[in-house]
Short mmCIF file of C-alpha atoms in Angstrom, two decimals:
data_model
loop_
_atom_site.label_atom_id
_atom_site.label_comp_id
_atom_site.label_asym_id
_atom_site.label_seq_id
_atom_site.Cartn_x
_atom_site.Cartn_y
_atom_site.Cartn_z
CA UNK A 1 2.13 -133.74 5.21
CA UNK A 2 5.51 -132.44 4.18
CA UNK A 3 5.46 -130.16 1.40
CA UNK A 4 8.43 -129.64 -1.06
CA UNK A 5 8.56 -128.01 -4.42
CA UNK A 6 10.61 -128.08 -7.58
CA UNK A 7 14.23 -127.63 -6.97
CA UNK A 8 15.58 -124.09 -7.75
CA UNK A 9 17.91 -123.55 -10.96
CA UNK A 10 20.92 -122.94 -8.72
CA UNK A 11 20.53 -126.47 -7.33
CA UNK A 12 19.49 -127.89 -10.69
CA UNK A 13 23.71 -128.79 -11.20
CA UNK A 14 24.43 -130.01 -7.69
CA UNK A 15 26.14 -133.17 -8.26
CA UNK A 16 23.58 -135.49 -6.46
CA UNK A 17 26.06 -138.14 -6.85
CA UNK A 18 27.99 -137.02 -4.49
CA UNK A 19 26.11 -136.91 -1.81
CA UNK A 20 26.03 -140.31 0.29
CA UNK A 21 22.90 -142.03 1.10
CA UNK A 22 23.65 -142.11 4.83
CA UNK A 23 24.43 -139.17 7.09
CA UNK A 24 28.58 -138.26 6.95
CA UNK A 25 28.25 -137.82 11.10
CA UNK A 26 25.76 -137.25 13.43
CA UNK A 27 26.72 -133.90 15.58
CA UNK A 28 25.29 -132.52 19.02
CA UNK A 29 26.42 -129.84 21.14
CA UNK A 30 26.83 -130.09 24.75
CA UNK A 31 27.89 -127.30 27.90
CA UNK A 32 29.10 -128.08 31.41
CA UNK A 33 26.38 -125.86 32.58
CA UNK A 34 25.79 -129.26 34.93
CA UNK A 35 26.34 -132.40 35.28
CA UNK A 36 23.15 -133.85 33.80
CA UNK A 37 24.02 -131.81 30.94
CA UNK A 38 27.07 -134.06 30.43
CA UNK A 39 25.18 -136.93 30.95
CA UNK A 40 22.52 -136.24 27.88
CA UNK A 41 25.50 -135.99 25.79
CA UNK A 42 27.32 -139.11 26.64
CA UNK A 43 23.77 -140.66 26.43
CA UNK A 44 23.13 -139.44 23.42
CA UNK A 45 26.22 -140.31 21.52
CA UNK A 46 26.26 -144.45 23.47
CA UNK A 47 22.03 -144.36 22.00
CA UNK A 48 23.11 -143.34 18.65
CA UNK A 49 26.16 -145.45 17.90
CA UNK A 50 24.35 -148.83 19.88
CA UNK A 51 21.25 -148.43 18.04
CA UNK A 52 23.01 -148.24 13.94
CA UNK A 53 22.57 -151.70 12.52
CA UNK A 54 25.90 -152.92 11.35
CA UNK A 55 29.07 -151.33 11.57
CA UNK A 56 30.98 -149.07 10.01
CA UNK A 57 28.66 -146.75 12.13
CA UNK A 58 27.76 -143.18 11.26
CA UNK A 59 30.33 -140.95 13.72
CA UNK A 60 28.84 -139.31 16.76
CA UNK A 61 30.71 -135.84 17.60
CA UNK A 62 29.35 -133.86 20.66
CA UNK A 63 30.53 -130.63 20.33
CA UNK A 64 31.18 -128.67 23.99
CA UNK A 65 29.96 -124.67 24.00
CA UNK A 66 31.84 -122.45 26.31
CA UNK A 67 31.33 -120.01 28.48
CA UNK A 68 27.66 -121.06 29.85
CA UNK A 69 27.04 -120.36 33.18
CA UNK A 70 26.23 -123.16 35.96
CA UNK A 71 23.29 -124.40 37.33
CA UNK A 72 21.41 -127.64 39.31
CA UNK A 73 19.94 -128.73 36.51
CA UNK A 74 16.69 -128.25 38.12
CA UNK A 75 16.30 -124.71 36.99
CA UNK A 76 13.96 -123.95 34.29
CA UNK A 77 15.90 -121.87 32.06
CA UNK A 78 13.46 -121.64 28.82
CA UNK A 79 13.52 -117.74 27.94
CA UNK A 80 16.34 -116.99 30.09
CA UNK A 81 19.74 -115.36 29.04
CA UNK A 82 21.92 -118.20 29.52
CA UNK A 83 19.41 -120.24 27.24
CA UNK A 84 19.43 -117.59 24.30
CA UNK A 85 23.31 -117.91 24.46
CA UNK A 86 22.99 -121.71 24.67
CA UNK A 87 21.10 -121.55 21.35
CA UNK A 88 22.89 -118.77 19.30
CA UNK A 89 26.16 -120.56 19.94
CA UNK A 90 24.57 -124.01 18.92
CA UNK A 91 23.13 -122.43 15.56
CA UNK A 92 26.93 -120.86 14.63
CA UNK A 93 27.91 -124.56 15.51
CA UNK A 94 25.50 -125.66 12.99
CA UNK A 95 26.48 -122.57 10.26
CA UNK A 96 30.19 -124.21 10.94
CA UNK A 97 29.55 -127.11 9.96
CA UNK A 98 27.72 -126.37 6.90
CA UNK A 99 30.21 -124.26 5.81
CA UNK A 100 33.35 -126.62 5.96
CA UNK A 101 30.97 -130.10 4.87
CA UNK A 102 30.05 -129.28 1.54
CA UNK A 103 28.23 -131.65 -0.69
CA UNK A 104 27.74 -133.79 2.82
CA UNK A 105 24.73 -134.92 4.85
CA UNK A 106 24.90 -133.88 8.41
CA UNK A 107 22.10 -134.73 10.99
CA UNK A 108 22.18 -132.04 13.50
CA UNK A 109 20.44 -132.50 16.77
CA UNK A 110 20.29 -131.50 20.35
CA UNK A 111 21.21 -133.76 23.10
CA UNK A 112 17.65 -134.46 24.57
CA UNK A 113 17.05 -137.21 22.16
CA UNK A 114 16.84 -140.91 21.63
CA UNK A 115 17.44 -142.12 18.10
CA UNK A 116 15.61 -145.38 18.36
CA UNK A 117 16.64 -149.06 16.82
CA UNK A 118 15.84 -148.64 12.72
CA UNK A 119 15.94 -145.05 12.61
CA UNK A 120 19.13 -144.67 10.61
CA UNK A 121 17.15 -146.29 7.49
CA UNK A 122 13.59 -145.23 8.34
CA UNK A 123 15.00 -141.41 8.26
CA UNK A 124 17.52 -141.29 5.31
CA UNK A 125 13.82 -143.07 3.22
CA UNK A 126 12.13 -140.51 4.37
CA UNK A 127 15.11 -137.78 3.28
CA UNK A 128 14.96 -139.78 -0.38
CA UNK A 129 11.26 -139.77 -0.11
CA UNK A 130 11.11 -135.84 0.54
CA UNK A 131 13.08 -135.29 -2.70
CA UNK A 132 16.61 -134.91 -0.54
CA UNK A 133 15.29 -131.15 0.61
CA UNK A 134 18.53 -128.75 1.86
CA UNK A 135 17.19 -128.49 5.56
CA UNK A 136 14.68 -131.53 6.56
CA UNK A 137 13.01 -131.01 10.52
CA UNK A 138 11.24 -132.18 12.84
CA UNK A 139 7.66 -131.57 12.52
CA UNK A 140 6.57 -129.43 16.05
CA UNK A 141 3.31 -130.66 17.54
CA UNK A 142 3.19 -133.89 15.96
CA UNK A 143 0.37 -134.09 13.36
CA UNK A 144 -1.79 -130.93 15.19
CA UNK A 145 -2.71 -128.88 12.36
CA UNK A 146 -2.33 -125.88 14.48
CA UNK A 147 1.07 -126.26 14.02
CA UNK A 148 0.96 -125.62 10.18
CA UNK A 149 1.74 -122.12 10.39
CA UNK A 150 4.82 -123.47 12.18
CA UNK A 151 5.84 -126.67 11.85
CA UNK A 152 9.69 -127.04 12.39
CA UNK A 153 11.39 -128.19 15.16
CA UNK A 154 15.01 -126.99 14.93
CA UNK A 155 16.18 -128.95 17.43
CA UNK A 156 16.35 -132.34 14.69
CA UNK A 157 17.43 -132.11 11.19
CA UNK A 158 19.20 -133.54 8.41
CA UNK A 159 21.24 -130.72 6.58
CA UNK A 160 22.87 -130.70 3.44
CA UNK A 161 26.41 -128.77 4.05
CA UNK A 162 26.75 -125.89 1.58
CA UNK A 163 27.48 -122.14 1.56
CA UNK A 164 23.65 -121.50 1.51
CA UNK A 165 22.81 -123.70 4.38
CA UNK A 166 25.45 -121.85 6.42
CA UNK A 167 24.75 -118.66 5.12
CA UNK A 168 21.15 -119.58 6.43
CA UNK A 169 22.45 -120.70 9.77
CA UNK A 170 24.47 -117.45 10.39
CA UNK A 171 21.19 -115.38 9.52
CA UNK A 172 19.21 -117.19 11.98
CA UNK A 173 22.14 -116.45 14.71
CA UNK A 174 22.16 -113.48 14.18
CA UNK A 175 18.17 -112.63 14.00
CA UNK A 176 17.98 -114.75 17.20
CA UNK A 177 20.55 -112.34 19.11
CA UNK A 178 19.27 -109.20 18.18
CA UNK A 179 15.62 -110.07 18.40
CA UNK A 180 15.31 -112.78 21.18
CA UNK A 181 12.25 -114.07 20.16
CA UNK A 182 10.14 -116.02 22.88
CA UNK A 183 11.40 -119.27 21.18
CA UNK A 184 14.50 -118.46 20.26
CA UNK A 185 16.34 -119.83 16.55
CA UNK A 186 12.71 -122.04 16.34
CA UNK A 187 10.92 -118.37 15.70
CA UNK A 188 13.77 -117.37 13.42
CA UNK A 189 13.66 -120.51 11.39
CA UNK A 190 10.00 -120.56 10.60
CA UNK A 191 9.91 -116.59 10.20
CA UNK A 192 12.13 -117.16 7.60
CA UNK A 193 11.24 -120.69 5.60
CA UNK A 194 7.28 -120.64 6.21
CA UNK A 195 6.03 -117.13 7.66
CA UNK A 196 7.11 -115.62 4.17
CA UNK A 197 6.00 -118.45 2.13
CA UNK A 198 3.61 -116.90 0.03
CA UNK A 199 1.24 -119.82 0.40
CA UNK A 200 1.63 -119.93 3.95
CA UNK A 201 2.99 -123.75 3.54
CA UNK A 202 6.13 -125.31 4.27
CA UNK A 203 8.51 -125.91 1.04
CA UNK A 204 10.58 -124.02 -1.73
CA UNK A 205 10.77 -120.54 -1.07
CA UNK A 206 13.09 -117.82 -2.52
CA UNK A 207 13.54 -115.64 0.58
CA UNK A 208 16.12 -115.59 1.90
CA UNK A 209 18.32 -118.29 0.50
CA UNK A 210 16.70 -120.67 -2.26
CA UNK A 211 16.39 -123.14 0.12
CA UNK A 212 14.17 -126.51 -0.11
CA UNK A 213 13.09 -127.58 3.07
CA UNK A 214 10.45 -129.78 4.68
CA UNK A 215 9.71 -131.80 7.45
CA UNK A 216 9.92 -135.53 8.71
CA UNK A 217 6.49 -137.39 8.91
CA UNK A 218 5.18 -137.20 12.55
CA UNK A 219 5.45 -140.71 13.31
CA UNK A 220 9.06 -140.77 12.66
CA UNK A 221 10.09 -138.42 15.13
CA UNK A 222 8.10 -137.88 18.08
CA UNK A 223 8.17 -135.02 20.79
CA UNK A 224 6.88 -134.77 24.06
CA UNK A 225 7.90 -136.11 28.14
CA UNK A 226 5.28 -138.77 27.73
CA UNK A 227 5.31 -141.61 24.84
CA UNK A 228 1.98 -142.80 23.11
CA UNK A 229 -0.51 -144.73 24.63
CA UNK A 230 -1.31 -146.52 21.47
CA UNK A 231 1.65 -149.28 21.03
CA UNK A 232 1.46 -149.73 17.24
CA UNK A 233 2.12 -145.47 17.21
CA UNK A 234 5.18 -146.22 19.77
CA UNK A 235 6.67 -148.73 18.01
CA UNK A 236 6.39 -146.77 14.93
CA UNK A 237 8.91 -143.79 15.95
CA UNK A 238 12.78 -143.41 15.08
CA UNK A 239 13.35 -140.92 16.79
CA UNK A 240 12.24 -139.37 21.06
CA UNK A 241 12.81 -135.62 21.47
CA UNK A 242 12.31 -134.93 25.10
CA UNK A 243 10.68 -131.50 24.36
CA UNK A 244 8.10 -130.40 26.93
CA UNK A 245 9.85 -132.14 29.83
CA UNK A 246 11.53 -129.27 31.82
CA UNK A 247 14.96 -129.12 32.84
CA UNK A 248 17.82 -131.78 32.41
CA UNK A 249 17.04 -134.41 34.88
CA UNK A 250 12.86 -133.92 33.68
CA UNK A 251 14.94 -134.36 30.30
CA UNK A 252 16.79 -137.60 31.42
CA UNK A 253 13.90 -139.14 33.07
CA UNK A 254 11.20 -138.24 30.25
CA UNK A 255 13.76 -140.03 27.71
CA UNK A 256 14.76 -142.90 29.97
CA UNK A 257 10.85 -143.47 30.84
CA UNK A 258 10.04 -143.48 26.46
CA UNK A 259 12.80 -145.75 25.48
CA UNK A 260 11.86 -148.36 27.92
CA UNK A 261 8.12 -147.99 27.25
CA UNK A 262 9.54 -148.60 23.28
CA UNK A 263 11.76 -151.43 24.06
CA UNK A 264 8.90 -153.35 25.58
CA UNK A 265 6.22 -152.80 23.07
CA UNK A 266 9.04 -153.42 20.52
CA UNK A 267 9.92 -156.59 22.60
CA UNK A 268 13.41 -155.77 22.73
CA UNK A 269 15.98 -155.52 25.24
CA UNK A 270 18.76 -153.36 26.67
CA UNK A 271 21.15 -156.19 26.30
CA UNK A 272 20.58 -157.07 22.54
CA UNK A 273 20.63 -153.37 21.45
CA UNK A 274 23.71 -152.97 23.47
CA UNK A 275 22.69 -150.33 26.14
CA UNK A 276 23.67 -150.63 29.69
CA UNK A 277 20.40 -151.14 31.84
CA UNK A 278 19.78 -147.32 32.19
CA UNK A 279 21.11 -144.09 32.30
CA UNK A 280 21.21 -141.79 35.49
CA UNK A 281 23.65 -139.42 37.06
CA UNK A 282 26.47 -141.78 38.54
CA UNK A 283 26.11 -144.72 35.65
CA UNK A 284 29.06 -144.60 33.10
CA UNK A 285 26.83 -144.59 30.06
CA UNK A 286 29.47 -145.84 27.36
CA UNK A 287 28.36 -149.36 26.00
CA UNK A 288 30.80 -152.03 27.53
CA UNK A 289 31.01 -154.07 24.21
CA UNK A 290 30.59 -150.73 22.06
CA UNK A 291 34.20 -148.96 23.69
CA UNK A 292 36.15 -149.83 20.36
CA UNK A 293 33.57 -147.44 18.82
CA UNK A 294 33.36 -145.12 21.21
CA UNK A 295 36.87 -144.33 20.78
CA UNK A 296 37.09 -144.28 17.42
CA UNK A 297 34.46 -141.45 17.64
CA UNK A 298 35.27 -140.03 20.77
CA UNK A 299 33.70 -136.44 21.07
CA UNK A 300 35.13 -133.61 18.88
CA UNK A 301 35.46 -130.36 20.76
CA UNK A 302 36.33 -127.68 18.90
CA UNK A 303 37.47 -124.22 19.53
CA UNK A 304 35.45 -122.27 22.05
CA UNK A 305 32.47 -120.46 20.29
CA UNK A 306 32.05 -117.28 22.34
CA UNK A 307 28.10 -116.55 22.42
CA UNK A 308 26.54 -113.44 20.25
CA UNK A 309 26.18 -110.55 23.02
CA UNK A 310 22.60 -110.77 23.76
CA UNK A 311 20.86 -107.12 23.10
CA UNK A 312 18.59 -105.64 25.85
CA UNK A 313 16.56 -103.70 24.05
CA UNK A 314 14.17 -104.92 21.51
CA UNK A 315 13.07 -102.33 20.04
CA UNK A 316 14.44 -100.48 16.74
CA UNK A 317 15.60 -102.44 13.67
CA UNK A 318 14.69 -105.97 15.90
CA UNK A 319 11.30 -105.04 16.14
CA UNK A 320 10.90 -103.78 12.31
CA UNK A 321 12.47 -107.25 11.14
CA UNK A 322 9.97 -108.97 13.46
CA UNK A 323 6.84 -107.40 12.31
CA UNK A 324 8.12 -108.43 8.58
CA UNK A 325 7.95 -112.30 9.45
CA UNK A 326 4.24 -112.01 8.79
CA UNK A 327 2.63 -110.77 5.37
CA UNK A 328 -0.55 -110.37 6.63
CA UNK A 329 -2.51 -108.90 9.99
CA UNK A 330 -4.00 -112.24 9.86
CA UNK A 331 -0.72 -114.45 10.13
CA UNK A 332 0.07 -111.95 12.97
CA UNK A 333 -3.02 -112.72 15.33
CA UNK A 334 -2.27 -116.31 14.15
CA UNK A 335 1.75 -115.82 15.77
CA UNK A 336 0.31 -114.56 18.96
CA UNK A 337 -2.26 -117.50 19.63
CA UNK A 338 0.39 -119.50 18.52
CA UNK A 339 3.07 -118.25 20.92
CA UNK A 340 0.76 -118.23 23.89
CA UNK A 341 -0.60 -121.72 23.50
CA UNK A 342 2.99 -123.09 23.00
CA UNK A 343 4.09 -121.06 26.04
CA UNK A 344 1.22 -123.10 27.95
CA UNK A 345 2.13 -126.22 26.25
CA UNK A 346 6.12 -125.89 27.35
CA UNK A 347 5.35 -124.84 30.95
CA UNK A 348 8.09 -125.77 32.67
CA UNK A 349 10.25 -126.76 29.55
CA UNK A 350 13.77 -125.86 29.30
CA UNK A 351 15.61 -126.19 25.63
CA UNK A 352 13.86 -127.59 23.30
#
């Protein structure tokens, strides 16, 4: 259940009118890293604009990060270097964007997901529904109650653009540089909106930023390399993130495999929802009838965001901070079983 309480004072005078009821642009970030890193981008942006309902459509922009080092795409690269830099130059992205779209909706997201036919409407409900929070995630590990403790996903959310949301953002950068924690900006972001909660539960807090945050119901947005079993629970998502499903072409494949298990139990097909028939690494992934679109929103990359130097050392002022993102001894044990039964659970993942 996603918990939200009463809106802060500072907050209380936000013109609400202002903000529109659907998302100003949906933006991604992308690296040339590999090909089949290309190829989730350009998949992600045809997905996205072929599955709105009507036009005008919501923009896609893919923003490219520089300076990423190759591979085969077959690499796990979870916990390595090059992945840290991948995400601390994503979350500036993010802290960008907040800061220059104020009073806007943004829904930020990584490449490695579908956004499935409806989910334009069924997600800015459930945005209304939540009470229009500042950050609004993904919930990590579905509907497992393990998860409480740590329940955002920071690889899907709708933002609203202010100076506090990027003021948040650049925190989180720079937490995530100095302290590289096992799960990189994730760690950071729940550290900092749940860990210190002094309920232990996800919603208003006033450390460090006033923010009001909470997360998308479960059956909206669905993680994992493998989709439901139960058909009624398939049909019901809006959104695939291909966590869990190792590198970029596991990432491809794990996506490719749900949205075809969704268009049949949907009984829906490529062809009316505009896709070509599927996405691999030689297909040109742009929808034929779709190019006027396409062009309109071609991808916006912006000026290269060097990564934050990644630290060796851990110790010092990173490990102080760390040991203050839980209250009690208790919420401490609880981060360790947590980390080490994720770890297990993302065997062989690579971003998430």
């Amino acid at each position: 259940m996603s918990h939200i309480h009463a809106m802060p004072a500072q907050f209380s005078s936000h013109n609400q009118s202002r903000f529109q009821r659907f998302p100003m642009g949906i933006f991604s970030v992308f690296s040339i890293q590999n090909a089949v890193q290309v190829i989730l981008a350009r998949r992600f942006k045809a997905v996205a604009l072929a599955t709105q309902p009507q036009p005008p459509p919501v923009p896609v922009y893919l923003h490219e990060l520089h300076g990423i080092p190759r591979d085969d795409a077959l690499v796990n690269s979870f916990g390595s270097t090059q992945w840290r830099h991948v995400l601390v130059a994503k979350v500036m992205h993010w802290a960008e964007l907040a800061a220059k779209h104020h009073d806007s909706l943004l829904l930020c997201s990584d490449n490695d997901i579908s956004l499935l036919p409806g989910w334009l409407e069924s997600l800015v409900q459930s945005f209304e529904d939540a009470g229009r929070p500042d950050l609004y995630f993904q919930r990590e590990g579905g509907d497992d109650a393990f998860f409480d403790p740590f329940p955002y996903n920071s690889g899907f959310f709708l933002m609203r653009g202010s100076e506090f949301t990027a003021a948040f953002w650049r925190h989180v950068a720079r937490r995530t540089a100095q302290e590289q924690p096992g799960f990189g900006d994730q760690t950071i972001v729940n550290a900092e909106l749940v860990a210190l909660q002094p309920d232990g539960a996800p919603g208003c807090t006033a450390h460090p930023l006033h923010l009001r945050h909470a997360h998308f119901p479960p059956k909206l947005v669905v993680g994992g390399p493998v989709p439901p079993s139960d058909a009624n629970a398939l049909v019901r998502a809006r959104v695939h993130h291909a966590t869990s499903s190792g590198g970029a072409r596991g990432k491809l494949t794990a996506l490719e495999n749900f949205l075809e298990a969704w268009l049949a139990a949907a009984n829906i097909s490529r062809a009316a929802v505009g896709l070509p028939r599927s996405f691999d690494e030689t297909e040109d992934v742009s929808p034929p009838h779709k190019s006027e679109v396409a062009q309109a929103t071609s991808s916006h990359v912006g000026a290269a965001t060097p990564p934050v130097p990644i630290p060796i050392s851990q110790g010092g002022e990173a490990a102080s901070t760390r040991g203050r993102a839980y209250k009690t001894s208790s919420q401490a044990r609880r981060s360790v079983s947590f980390s080490h039964r994720l770890m297990l659970s993302r065997k062989g993942a690579d971003e998430h």
